[in-house]
mmCIF file with all atom_site columns, C-alpha atoms in Angstrom:
data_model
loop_
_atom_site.group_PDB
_atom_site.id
_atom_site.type_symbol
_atom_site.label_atom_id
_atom_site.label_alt_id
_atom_site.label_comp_id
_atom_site.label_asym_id
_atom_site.label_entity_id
_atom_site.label_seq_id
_atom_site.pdbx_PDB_ins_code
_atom_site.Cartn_x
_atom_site.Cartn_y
_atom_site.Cartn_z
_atom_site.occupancy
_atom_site.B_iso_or_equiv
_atom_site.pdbx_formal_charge
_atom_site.auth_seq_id
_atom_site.auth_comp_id
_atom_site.auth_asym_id
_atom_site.auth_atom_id
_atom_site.pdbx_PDB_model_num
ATOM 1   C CA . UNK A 1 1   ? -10.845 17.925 76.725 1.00 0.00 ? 726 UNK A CA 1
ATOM 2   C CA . UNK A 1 2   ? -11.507 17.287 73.237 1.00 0.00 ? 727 UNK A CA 1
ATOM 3   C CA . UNK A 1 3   ? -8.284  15.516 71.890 1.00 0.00 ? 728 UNK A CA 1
ATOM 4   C CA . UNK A 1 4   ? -9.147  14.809 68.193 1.00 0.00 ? 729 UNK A CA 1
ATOM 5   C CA . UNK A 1 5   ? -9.552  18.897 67.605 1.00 0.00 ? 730 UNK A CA 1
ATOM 6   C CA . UNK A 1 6   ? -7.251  21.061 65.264 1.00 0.00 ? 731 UNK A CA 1
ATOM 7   C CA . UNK A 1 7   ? -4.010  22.355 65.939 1.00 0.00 ? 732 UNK A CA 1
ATOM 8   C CA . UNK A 1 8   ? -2.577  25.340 64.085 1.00 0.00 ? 733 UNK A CA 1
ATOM 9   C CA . UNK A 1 9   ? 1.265   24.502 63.549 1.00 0.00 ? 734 UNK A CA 1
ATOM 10  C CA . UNK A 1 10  ? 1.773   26.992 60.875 1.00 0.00 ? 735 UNK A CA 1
ATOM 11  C CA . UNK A 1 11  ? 0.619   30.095 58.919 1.00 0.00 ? 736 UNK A CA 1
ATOM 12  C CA . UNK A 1 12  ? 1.485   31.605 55.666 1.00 0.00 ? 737 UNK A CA 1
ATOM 13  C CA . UNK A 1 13  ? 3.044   34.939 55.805 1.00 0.00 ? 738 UNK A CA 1
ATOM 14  C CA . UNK A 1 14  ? 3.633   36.097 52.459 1.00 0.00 ? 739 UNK A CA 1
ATOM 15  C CA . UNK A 1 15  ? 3.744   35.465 48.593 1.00 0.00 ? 740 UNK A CA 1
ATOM 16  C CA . UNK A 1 16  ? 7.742   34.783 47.275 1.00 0.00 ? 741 UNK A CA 1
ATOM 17  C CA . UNK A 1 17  ? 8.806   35.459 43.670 1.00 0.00 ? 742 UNK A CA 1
ATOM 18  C CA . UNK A 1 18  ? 6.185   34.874 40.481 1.00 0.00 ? 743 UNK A CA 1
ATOM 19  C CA . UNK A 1 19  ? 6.231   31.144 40.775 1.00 0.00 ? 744 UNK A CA 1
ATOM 20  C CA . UNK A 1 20  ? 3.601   30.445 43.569 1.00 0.00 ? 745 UNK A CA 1
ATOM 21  C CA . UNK A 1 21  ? 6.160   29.847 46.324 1.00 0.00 ? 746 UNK A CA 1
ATOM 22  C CA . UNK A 1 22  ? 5.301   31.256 49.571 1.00 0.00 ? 747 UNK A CA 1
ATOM 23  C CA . UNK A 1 23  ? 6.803   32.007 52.817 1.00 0.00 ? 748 UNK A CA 1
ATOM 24  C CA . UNK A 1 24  ? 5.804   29.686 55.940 1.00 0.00 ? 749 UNK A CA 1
ATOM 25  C CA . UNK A 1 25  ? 6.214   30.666 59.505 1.00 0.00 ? 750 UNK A CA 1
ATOM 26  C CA . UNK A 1 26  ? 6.341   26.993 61.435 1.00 0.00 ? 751 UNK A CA 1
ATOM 27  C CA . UNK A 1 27  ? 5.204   26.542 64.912 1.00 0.00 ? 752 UNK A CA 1
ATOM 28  C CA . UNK A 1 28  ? 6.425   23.616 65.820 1.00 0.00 ? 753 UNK A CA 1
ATOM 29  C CA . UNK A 1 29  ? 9.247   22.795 68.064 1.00 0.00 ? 754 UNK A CA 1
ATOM 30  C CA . UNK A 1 30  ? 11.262  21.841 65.170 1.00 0.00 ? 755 UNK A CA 1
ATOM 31  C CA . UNK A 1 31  ? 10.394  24.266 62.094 1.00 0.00 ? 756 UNK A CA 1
ATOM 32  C CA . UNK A 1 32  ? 10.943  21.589 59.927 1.00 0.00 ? 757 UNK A CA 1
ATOM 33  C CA . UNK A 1 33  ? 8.719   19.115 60.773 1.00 0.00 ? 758 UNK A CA 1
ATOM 34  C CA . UNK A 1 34  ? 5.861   20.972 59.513 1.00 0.00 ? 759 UNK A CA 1
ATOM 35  C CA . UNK A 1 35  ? 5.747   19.305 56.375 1.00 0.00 ? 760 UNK A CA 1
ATOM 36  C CA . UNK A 1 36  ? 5.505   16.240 58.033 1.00 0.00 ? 761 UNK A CA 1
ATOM 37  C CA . UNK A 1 37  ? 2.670   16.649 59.133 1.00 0.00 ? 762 UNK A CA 1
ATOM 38  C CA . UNK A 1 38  ? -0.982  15.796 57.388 1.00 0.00 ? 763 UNK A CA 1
ATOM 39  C CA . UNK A 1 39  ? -1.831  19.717 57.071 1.00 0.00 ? 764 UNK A CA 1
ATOM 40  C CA . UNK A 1 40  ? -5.458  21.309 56.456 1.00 0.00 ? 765 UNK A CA 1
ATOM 41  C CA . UNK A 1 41  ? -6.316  24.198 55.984 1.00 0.00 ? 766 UNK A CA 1
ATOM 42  C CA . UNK A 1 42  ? -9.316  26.238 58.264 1.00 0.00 ? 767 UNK A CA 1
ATOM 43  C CA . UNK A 1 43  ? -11.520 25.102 55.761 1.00 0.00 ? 768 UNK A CA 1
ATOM 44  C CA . UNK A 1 44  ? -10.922 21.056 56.846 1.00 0.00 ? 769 UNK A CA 1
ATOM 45  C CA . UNK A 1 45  ? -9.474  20.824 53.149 1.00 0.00 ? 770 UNK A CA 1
ATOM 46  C CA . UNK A 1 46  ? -5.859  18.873 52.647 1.00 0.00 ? 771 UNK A CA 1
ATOM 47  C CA . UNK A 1 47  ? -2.951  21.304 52.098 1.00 0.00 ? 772 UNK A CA 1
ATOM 48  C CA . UNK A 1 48  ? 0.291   19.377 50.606 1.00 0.00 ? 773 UNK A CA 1
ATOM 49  C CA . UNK A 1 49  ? 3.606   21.718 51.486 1.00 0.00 ? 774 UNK A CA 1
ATOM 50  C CA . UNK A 1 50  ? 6.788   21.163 50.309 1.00 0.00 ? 775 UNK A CA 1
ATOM 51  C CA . UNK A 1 51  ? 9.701   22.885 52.297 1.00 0.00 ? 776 UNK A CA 1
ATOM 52  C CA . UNK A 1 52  ? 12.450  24.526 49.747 1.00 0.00 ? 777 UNK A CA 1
ATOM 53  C CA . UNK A 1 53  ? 14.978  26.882 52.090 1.00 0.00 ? 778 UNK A CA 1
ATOM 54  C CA . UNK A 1 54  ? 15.012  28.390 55.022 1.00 0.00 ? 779 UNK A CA 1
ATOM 55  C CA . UNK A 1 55  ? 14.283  32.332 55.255 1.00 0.00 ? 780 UNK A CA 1
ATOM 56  C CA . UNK A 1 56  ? 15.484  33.603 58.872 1.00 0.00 ? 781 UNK A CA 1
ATOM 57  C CA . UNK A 1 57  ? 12.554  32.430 61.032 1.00 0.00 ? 782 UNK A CA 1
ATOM 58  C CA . UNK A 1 58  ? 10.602  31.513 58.172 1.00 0.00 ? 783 UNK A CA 1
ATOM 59  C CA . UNK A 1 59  ? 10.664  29.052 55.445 1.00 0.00 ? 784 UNK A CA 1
ATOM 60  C CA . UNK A 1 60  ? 10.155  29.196 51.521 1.00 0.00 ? 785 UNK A CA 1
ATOM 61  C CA . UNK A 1 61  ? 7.395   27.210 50.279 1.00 0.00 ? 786 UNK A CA 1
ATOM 62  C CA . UNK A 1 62  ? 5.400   25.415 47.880 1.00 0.00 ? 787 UNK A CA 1
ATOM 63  C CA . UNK A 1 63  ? 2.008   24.549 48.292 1.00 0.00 ? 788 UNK A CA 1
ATOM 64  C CA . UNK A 1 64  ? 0.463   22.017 45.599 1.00 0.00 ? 789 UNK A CA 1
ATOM 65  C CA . UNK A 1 65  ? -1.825  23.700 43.524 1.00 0.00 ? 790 UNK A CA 1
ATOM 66  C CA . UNK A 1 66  ? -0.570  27.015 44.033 1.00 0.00 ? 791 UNK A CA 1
ATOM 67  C CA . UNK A 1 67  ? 1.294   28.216 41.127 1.00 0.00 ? 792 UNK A CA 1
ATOM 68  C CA . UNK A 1 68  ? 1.006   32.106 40.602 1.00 0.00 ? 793 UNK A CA 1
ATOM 69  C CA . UNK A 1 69  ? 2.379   35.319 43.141 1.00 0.00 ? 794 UNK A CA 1
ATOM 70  C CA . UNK A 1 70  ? -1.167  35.813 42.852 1.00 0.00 ? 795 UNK A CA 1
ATOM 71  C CA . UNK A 1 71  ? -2.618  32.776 44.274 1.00 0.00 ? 796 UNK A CA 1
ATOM 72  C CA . UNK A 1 72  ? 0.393   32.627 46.556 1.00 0.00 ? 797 UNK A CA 1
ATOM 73  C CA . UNK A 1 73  ? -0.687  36.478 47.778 1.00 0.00 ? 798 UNK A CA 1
ATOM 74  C CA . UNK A 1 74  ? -4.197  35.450 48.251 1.00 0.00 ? 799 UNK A CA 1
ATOM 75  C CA . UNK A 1 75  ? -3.214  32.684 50.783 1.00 0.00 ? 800 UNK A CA 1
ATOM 76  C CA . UNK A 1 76  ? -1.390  35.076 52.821 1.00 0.00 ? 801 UNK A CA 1
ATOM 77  C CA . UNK A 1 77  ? -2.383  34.888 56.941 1.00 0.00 ? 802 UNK A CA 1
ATOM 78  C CA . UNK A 1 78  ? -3.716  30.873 56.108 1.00 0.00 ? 803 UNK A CA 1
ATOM 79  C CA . UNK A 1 79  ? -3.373  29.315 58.794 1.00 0.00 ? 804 UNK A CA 1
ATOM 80  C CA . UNK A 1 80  ? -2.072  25.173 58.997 1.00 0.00 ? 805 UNK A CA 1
ATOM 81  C CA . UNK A 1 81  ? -3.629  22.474 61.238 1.00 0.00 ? 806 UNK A CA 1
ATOM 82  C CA . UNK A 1 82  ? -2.874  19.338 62.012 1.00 0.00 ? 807 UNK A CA 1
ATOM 83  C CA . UNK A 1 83  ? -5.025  16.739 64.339 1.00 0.00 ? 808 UNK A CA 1
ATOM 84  C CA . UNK A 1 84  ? -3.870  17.150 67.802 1.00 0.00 ? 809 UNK A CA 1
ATOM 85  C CA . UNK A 1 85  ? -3.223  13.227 68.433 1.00 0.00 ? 810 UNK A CA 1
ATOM 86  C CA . UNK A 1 86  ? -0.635  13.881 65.876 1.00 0.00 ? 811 UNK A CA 1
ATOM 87  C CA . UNK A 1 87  ? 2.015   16.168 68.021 1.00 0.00 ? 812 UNK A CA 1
ATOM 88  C CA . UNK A 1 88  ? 3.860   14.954 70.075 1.00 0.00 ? 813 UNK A CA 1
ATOM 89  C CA . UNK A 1 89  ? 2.897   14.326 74.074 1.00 0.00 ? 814 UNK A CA 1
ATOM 90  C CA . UNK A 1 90  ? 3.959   18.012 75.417 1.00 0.00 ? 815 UNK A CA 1
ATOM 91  C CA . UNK A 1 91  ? 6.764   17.462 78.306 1.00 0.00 ? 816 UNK A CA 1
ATOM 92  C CA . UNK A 1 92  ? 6.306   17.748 82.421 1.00 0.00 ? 817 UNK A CA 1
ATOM 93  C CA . UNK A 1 93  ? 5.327   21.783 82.655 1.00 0.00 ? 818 UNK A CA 1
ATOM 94  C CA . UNK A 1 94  ? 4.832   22.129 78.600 1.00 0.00 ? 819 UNK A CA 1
ATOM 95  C CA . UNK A 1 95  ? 1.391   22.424 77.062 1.00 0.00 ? 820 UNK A CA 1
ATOM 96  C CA . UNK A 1 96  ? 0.003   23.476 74.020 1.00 0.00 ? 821 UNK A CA 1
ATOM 97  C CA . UNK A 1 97  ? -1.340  26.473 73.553 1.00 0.00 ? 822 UNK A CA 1
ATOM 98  C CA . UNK A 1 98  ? -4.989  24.850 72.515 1.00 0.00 ? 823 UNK A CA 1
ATOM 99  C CA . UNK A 1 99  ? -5.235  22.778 75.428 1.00 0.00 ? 824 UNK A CA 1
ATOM 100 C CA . UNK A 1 100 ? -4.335  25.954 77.618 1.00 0.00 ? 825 UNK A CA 1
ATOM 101 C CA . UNK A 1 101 ? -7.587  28.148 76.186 1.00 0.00 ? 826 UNK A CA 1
ATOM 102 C CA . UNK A 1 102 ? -10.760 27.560 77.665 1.00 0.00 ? 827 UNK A CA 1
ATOM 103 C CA . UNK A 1 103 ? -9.482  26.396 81.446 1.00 0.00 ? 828 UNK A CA 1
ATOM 104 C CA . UNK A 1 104 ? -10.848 27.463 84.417 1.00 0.00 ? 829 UNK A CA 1
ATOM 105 C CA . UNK A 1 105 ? -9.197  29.991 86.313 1.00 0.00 ? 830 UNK A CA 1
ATOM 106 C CA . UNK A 1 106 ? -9.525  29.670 90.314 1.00 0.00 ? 831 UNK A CA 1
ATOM 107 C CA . UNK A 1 107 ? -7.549  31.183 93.126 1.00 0.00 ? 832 UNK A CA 1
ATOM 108 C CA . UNK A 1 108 ? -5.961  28.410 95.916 1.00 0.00 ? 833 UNK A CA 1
ATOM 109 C CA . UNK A 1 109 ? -9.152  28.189 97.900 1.00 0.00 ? 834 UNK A CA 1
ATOM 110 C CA . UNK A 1 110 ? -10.901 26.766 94.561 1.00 0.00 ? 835 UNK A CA 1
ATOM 111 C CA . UNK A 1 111 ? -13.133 30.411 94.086 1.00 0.00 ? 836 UNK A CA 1
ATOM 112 C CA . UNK A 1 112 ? -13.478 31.110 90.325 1.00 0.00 ? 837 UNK A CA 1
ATOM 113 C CA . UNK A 1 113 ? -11.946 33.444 88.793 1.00 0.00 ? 838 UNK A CA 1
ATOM 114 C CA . UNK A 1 114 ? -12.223 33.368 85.235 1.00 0.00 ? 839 UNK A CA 1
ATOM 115 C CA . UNK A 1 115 ? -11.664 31.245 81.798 1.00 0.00 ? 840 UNK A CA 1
ATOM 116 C CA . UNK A 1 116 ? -8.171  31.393 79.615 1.00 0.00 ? 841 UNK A CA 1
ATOM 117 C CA . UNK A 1 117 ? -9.145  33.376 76.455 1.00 0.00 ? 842 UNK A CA 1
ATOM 118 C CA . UNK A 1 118 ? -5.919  33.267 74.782 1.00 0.00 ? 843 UNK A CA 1
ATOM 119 C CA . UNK A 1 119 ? -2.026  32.694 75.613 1.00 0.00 ? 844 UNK A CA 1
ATOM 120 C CA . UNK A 1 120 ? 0.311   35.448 74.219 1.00 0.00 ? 845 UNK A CA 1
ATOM 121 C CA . UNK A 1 121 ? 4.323   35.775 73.751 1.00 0.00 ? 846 UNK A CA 1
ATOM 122 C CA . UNK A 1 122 ? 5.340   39.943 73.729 1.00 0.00 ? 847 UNK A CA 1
ATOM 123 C CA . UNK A 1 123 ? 9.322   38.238 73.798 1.00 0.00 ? 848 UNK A CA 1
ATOM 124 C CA . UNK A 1 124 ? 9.390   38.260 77.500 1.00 0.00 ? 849 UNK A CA 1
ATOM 125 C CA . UNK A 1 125 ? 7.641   35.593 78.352 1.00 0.00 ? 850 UNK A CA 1
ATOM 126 C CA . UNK A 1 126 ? 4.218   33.686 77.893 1.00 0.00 ? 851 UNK A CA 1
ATOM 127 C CA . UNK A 1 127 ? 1.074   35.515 79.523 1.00 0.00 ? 852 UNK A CA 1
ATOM 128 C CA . UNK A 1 128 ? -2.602  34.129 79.924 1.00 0.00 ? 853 UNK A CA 1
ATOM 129 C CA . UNK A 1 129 ? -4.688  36.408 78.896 1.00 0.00 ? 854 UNK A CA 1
ATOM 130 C CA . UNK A 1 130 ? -8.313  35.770 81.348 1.00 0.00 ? 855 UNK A CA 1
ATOM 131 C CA . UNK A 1 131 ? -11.929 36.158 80.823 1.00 0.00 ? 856 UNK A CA 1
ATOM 132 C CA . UNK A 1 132 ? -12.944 37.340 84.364 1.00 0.00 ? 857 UNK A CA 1
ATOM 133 C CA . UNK A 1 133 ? -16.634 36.269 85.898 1.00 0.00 ? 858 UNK A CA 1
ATOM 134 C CA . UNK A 1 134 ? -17.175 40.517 86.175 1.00 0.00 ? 859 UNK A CA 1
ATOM 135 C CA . UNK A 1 135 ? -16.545 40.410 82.837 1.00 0.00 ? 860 UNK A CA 1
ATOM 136 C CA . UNK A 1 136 ? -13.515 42.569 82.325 1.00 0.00 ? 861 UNK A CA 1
ATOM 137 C CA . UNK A 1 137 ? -9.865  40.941 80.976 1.00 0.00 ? 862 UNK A CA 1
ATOM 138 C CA . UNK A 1 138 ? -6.759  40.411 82.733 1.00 0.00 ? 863 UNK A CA 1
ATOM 139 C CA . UNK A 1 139 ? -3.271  39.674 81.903 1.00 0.00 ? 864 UNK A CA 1
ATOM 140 C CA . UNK A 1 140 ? -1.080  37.359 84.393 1.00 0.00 ? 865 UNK A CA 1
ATOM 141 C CA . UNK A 1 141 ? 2.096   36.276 83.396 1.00 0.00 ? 866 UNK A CA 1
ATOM 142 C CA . UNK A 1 142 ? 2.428   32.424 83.004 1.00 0.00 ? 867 UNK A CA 1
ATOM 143 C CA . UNK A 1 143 ? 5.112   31.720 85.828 1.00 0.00 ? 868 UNK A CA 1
ATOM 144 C CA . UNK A 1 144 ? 5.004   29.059 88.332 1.00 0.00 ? 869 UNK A CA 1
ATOM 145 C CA . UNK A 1 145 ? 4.794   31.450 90.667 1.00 0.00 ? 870 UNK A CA 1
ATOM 146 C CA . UNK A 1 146 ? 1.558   32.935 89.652 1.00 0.00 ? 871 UNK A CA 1
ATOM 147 C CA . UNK A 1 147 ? 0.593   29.610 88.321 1.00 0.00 ? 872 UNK A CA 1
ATOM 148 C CA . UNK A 1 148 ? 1.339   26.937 90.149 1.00 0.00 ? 873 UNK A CA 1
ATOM 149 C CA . UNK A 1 149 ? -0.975  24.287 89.087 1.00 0.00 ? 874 UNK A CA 1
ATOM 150 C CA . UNK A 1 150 ? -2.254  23.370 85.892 1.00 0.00 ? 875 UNK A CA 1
ATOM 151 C CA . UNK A 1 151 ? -4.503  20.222 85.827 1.00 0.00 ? 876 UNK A CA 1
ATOM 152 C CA . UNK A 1 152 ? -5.601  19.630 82.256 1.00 0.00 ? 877 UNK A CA 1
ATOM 153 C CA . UNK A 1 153 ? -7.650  16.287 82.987 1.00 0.00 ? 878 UNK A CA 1
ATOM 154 C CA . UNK A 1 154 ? -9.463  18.517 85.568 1.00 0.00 ? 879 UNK A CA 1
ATOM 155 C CA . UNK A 1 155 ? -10.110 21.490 83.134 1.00 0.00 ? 880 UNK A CA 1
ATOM 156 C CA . UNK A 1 156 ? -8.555  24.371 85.596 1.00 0.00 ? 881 UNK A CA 1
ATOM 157 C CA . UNK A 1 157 ? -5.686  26.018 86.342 1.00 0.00 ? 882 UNK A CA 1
ATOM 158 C CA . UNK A 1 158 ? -4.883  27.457 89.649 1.00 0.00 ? 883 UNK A CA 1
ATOM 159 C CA . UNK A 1 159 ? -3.628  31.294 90.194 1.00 0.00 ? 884 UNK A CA 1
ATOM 160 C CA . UNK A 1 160 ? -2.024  32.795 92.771 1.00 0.00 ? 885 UNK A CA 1
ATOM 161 C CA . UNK A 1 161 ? -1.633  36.191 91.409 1.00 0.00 ? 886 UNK A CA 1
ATOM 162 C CA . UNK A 1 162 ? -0.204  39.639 93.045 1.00 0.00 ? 887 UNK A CA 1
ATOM 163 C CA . UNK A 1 163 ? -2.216  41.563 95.823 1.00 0.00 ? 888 UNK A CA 1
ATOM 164 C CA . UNK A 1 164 ? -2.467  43.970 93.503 1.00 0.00 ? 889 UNK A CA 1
ATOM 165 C CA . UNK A 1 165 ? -3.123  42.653 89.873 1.00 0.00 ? 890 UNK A CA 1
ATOM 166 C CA . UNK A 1 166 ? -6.393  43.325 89.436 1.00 0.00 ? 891 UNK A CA 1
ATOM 167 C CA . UNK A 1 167 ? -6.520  47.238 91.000 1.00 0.00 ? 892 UNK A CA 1
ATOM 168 C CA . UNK A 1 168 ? -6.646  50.098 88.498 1.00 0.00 ? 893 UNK A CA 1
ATOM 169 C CA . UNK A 1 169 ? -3.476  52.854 88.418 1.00 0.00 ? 894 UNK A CA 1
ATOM 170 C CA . UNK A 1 170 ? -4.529  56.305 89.983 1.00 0.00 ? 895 UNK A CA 1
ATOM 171 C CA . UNK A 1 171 ? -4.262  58.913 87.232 1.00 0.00 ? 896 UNK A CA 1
ATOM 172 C CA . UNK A 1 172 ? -1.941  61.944 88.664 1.00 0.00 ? 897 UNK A CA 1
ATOM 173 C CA . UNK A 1 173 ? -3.331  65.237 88.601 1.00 0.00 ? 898 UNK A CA 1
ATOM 174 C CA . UNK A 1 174 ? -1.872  66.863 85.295 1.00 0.00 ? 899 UNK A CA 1
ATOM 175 C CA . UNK A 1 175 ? -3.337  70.080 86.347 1.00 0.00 ? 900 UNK A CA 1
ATOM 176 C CA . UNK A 1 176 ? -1.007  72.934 88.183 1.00 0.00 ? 901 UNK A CA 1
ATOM 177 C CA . UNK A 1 177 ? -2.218  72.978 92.300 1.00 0.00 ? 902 UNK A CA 1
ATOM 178 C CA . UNK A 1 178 ? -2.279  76.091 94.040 1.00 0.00 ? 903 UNK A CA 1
ATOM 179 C CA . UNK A 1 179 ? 1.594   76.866 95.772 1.00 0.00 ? 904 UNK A CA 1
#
């Protein structure tokens, strides 16, 4: 895989107060070391934050050259990158997202199944969300037990996922049957 691509490890949320400041969801490990990091913006351009208080889950900040609520609005949902050489080696069973999107998905026996599209969080747990070969989208969750290998150097991942996680519910009858 491609290890010199872009990571996003933060996004801009909101505009705080008249001065510029803005409010900075981190997603790193550690919030803080966001501004650490040699940030860009989607546009490959250099983005210099400077971390002034915490905010809940958030953080007030300033980005240089932003010095009106209005600029500060109009950078609202910017997203931060970094270079991905510059995180930190993820831990045994850890990955980042990025490197996660874009695997193959196959079953035990090595039979395709699909590509990972995306990786979502709902707050009970990680799913991968899968670009079947029919065509159609699944959700599995991202357990060991439905996913017990992952094998970045080789590009896949391998599922072993319910009998019955790809079948359809039956819609009830919502009309009134004869008694």
């Amino acid at each position: 895989m491609d290890r010199q691509r872009k990571i996003c490890v933060g996004k801009i949320t909101g505009a705080h107060g008249l001065r510029g400041l803005v409010r900075l969801r981190s997603f790193t490990e550690n919030p803080e070391a966001i501004a650490a990091y040699a940030l860009t913006g989607a546009d490959g351009k250099p983005v210099k934050v400077t971390l002034k208080s915490p905010m809940g889950e958030e953080f007030i900040a300033e980005i240089e050259g932003v010095n009106t609520r209005h600029a500060a609005q109009a950078m609202r949902g910017a997203e931060l990158f970094t270079d991905r050489d510059a995180l930190p080696p993820a831990g045994e069973r850890e990955y980042y997202r990025a490197d996660l999107v874009g695997l193959r998905v196959e079953d035990a026996a090595g039979a395709a199944i699909g590509t990972i599209i995306a990786l979502h969080d709902f707050g009970a747990g990680s799913f991968l969300e899968i670009k079947l070969t029919g065509g159609n989208t699944a959700m599995l969750p991202f357990r060991d037990a439905f996913v017990p290998t992952v094998d970045i150097a080789a590009g896949r991942v391998v599922v072993t996922p319910p009998a019955d996680w790809l079948e359809t519910p039956k819609q009830e009858s919502q009309g009134k049957g004869a008694a």
